[in-house]
Coordinates of N, CA and C in Angstrom, one line a residue:
X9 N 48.4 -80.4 -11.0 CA 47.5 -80.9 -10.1 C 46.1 -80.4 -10.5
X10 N 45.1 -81.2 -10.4 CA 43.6 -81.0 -10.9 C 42.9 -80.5 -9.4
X11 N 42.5 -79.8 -9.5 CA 41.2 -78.7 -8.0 C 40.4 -79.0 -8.6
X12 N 39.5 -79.7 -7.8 CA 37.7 -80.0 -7.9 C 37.6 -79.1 -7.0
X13 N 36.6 -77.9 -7.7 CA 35.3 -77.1 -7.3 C 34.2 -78.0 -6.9
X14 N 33.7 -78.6 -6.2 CA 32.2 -78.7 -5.9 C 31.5 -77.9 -5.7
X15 N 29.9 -78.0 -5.9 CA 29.3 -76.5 -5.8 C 28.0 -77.4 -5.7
X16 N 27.1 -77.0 -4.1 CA 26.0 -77.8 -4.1 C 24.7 -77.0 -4.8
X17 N 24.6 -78.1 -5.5 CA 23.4 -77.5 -6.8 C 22.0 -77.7 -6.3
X18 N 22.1 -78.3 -5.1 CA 20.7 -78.3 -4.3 C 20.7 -77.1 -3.2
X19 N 21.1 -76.1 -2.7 CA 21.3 -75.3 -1.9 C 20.0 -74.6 -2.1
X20 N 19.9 -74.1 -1.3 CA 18.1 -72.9 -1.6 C 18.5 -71.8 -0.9
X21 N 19.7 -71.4 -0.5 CA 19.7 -70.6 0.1 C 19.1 -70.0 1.4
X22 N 18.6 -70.7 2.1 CA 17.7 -70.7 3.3 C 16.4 -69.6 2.8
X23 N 16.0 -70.5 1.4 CA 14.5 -70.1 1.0 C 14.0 -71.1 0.9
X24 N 12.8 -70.8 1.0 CA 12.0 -72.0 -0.1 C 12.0 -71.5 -1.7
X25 N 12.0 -72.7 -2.2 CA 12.4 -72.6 -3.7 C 10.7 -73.5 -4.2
X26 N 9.9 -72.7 -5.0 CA 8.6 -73.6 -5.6 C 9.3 -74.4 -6.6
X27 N 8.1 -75.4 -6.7 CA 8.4 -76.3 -7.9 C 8.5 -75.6 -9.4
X28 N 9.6 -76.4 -9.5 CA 9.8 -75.9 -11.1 C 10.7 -75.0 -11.4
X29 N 11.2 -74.3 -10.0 CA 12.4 -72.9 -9.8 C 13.5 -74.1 -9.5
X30 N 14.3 -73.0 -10.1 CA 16.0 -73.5 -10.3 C 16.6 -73.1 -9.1
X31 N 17.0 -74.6 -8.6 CA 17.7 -73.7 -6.6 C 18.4 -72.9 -7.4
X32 N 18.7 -71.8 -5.9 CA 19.7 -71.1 -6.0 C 21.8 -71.7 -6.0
X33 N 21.5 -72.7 -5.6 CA 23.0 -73.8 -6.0 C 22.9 -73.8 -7.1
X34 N 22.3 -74.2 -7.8 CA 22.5 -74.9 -9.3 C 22.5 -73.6 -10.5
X35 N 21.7 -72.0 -9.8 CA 22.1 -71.1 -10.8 C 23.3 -70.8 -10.4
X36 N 24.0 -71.1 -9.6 CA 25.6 -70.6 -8.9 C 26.5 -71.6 -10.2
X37 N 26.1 -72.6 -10.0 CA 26.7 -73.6 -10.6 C 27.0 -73.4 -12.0
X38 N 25.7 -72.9 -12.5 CA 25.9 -72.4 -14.1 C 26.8 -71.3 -14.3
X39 N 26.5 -70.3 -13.3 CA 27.1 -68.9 -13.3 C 28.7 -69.3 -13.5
X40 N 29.1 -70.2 -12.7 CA 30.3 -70.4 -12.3 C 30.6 -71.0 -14.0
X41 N 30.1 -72.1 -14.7 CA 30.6 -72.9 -15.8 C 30.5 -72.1 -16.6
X42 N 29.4 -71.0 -16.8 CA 29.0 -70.1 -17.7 C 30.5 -69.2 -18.0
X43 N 31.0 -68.7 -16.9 CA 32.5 -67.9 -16.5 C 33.6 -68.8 -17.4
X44 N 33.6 -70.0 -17.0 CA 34.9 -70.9 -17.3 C 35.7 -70.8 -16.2
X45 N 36.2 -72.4 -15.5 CA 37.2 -73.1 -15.2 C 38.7 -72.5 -15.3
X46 N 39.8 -71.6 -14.2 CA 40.5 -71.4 -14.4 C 41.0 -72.8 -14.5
X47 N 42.5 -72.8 -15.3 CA 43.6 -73.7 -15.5 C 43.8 -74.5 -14.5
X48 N 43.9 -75.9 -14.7 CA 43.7 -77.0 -13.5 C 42.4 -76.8 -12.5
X49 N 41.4 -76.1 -13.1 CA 40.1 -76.4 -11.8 C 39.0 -76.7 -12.8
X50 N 38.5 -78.4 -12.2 CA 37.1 -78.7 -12.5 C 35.7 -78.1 -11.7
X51 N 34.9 -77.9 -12.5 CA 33.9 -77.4 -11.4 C 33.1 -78.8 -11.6
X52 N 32.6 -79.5 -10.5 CA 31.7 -80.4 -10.3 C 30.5 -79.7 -9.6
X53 N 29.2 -80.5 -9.8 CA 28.2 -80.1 -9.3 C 27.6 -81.4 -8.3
X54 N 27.7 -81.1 -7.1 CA 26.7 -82.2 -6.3 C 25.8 -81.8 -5.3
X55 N 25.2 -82.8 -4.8 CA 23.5 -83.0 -4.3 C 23.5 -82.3 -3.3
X56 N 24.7 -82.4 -2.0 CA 24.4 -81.7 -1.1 C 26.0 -81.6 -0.1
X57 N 26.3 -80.3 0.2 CA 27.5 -80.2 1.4 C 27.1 -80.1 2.3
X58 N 25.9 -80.5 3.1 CA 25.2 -80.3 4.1 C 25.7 -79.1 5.1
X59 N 25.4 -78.2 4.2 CA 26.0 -77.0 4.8 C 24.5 -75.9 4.2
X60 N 23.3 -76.6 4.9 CA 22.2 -75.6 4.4 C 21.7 -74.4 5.2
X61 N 22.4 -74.6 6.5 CA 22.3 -73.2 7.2 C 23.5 -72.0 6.4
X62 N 23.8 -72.4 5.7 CA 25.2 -71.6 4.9 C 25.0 -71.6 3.3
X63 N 23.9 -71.9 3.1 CA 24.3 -72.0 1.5 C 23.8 -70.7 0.8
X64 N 24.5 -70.7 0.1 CA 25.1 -71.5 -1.1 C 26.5 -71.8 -0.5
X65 N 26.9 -73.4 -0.8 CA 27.9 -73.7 -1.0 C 28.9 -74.5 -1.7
X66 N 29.9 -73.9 -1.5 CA 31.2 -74.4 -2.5 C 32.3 -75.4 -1.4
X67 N 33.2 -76.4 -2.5 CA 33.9 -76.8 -1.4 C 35.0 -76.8 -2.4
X68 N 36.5 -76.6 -2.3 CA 37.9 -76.6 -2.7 C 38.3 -77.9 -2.6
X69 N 39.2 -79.0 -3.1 CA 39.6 -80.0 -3.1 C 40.5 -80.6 -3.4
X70 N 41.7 -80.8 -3.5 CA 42.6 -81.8 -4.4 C 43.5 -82.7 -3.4
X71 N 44.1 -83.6 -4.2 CA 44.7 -84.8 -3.7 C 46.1 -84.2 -2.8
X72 N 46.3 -85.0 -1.8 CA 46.7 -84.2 -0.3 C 46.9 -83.1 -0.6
X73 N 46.2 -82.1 -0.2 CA 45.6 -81.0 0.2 C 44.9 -80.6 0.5
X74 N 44.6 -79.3 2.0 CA 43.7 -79.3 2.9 C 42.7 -78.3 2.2
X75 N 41.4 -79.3 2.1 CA 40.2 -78.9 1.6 C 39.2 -77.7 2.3
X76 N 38.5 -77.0 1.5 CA 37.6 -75.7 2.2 C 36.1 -75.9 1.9
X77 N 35.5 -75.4 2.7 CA 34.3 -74.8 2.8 C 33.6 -74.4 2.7
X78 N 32.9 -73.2 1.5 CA 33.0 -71.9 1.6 C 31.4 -71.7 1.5
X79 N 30.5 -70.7 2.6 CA 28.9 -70.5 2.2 C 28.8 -69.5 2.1
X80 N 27.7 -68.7 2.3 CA 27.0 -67.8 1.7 C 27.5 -66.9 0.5
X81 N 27.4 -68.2 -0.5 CA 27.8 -67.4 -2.0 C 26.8 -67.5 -3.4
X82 N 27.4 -66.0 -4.2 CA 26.1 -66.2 -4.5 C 26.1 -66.2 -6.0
X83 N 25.2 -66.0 -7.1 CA 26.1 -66.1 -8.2 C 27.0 -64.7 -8.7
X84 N 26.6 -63.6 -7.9 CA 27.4 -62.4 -8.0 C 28.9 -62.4 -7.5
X85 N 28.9 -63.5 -6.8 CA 30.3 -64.6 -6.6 C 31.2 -65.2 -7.2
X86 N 30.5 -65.4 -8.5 CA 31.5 -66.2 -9.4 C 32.5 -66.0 -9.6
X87 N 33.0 -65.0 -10.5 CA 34.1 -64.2 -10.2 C 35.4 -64.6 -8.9
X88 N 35.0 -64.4 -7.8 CA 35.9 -64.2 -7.2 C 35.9 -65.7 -6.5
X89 N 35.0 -66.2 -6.5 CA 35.1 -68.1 -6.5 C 36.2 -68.1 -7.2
X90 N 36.0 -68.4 -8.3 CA 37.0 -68.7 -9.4 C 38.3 -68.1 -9.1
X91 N 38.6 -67.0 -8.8 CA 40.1 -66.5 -8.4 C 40.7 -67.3 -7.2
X92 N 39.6 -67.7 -6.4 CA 39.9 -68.0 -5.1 C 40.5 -69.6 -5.4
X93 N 39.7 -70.5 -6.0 CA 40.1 -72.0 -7.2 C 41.2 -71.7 -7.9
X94 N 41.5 -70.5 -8.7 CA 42.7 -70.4 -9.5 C 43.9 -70.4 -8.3
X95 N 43.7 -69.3 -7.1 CA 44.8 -69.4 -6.7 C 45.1 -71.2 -5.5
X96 N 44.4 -71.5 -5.1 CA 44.4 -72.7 -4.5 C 44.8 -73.6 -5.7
X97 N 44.4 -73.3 -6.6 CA 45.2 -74.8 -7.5 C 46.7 -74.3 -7.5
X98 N 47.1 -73.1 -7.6 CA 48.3 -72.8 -7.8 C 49.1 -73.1 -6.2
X99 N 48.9 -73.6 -5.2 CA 49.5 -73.7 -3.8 C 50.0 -75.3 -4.3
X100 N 51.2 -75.4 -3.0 CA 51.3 -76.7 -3.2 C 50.7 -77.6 -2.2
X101 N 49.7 -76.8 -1.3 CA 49.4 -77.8 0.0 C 47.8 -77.8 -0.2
X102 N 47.3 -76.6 -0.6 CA 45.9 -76.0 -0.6 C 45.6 -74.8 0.8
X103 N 46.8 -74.2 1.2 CA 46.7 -73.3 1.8 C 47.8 -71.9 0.8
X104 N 46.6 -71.3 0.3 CA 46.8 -69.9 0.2 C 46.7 -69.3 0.9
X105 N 48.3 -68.3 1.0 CA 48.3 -67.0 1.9 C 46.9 -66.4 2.0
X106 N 46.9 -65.7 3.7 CA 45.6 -65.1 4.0 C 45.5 -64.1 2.9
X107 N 46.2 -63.0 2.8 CA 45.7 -61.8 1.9 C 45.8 -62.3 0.4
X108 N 46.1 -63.2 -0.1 CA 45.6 -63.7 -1.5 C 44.5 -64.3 -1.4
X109 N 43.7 -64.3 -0.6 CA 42.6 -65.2 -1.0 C 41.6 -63.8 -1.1
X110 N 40.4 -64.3 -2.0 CA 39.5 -63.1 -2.3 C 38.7 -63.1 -0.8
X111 N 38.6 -62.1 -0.4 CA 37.5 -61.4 0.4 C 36.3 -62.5 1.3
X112 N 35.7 -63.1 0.2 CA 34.7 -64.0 0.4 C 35.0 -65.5 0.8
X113 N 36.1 -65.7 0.6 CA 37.0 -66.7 1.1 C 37.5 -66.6 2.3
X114 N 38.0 -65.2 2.5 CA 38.4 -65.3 4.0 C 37.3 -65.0 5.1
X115 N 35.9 -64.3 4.5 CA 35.2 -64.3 5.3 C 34.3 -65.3 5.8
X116 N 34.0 -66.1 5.1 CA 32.6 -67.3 4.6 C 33.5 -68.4 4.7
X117 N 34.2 -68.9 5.5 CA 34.7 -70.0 5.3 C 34.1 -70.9 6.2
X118 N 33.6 -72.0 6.0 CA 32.5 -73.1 7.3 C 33.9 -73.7 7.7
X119 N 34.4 -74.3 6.8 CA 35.1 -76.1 6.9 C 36.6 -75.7 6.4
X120 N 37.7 -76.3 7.4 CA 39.1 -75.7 6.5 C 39.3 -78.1 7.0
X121 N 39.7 -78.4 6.0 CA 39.8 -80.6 6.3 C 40.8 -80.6 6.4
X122 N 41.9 -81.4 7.4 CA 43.0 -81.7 6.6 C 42.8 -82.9 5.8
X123 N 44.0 -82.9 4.8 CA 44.5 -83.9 3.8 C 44.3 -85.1 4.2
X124 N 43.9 -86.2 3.3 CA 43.3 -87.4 3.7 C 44.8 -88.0 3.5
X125 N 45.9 -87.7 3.1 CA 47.4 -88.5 2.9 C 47.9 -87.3 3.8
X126 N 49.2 -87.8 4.8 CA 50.0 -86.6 5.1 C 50.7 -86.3 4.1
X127 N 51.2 -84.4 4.9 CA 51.8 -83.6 3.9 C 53.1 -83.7 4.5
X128 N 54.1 -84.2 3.5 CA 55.5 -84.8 4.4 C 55.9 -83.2 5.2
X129 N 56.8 -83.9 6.0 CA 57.5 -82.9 6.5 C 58.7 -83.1 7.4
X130 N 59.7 -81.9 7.9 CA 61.2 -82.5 8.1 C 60.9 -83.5 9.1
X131 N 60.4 -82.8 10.2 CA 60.5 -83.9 11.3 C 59.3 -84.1 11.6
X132 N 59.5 -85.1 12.1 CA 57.7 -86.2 12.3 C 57.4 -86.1 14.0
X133 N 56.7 -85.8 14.8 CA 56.8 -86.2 16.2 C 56.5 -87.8 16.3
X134 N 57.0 -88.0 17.5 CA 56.7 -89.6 17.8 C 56.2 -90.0 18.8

């Protein structure tokens, strides 16, 4: 299974950013590509998670499975982003146990989506 990282590259961090400065999203962004992509995770970069009272932010992703959130990160972050992407690609639903997720994950989380397909299961209600 392929995990798209999103990482909003317009974030400012709840600064103002002058012209010509690099938001603070998009040095996260680098920081992150700069590191490398664990195994099965793409990092994408887009325009906005409208999550600017929280940014910097990241979002978790893959096909049915329940997608995340995650703000106030910074690039001193990358690192443990990336652990946090490594272990979520390795789930089969997109929910990693609480104490395997890094720190910053369990604290900073905005958004937990469910899956846009259901996740089967034994019995269905009716």
């Amino acid at each position: 299974m392929t995990v798209t990282l999103h990482v909003c590259t317009t974030c400012r961090a709840g600064e103002p950013v002058p012209e010509g400065d690099i938001p603070p999203g998009a040095r996260l962004q680098a920081a992150l590509t700069a590191t490398g992509a664990p195994e099965g995770v793409r990092i994408v970069g887009v325009e906005c998670l409208s999550a600017c009272n929280a940014g910097c932010a990241v979002a978790l992703s893959a096909p049915g499975c329940w997608s995340y959130v995650y703000g106030r990160m910074t690039t001193d972050d990358a690192p443990e982003i990336l652990a946090g992407a490594a272990a979520y690609a390795q789930s089969a639903d997109g929910i990693v146990p609480w104490r395997e997720r890094p720190v910053i994950f369990r604290k900073q989380s905005l958004a937990r989506i469910p899956p846009l397909t259901p996740i089967p299961t034994e019995t269905q209600d009716v």
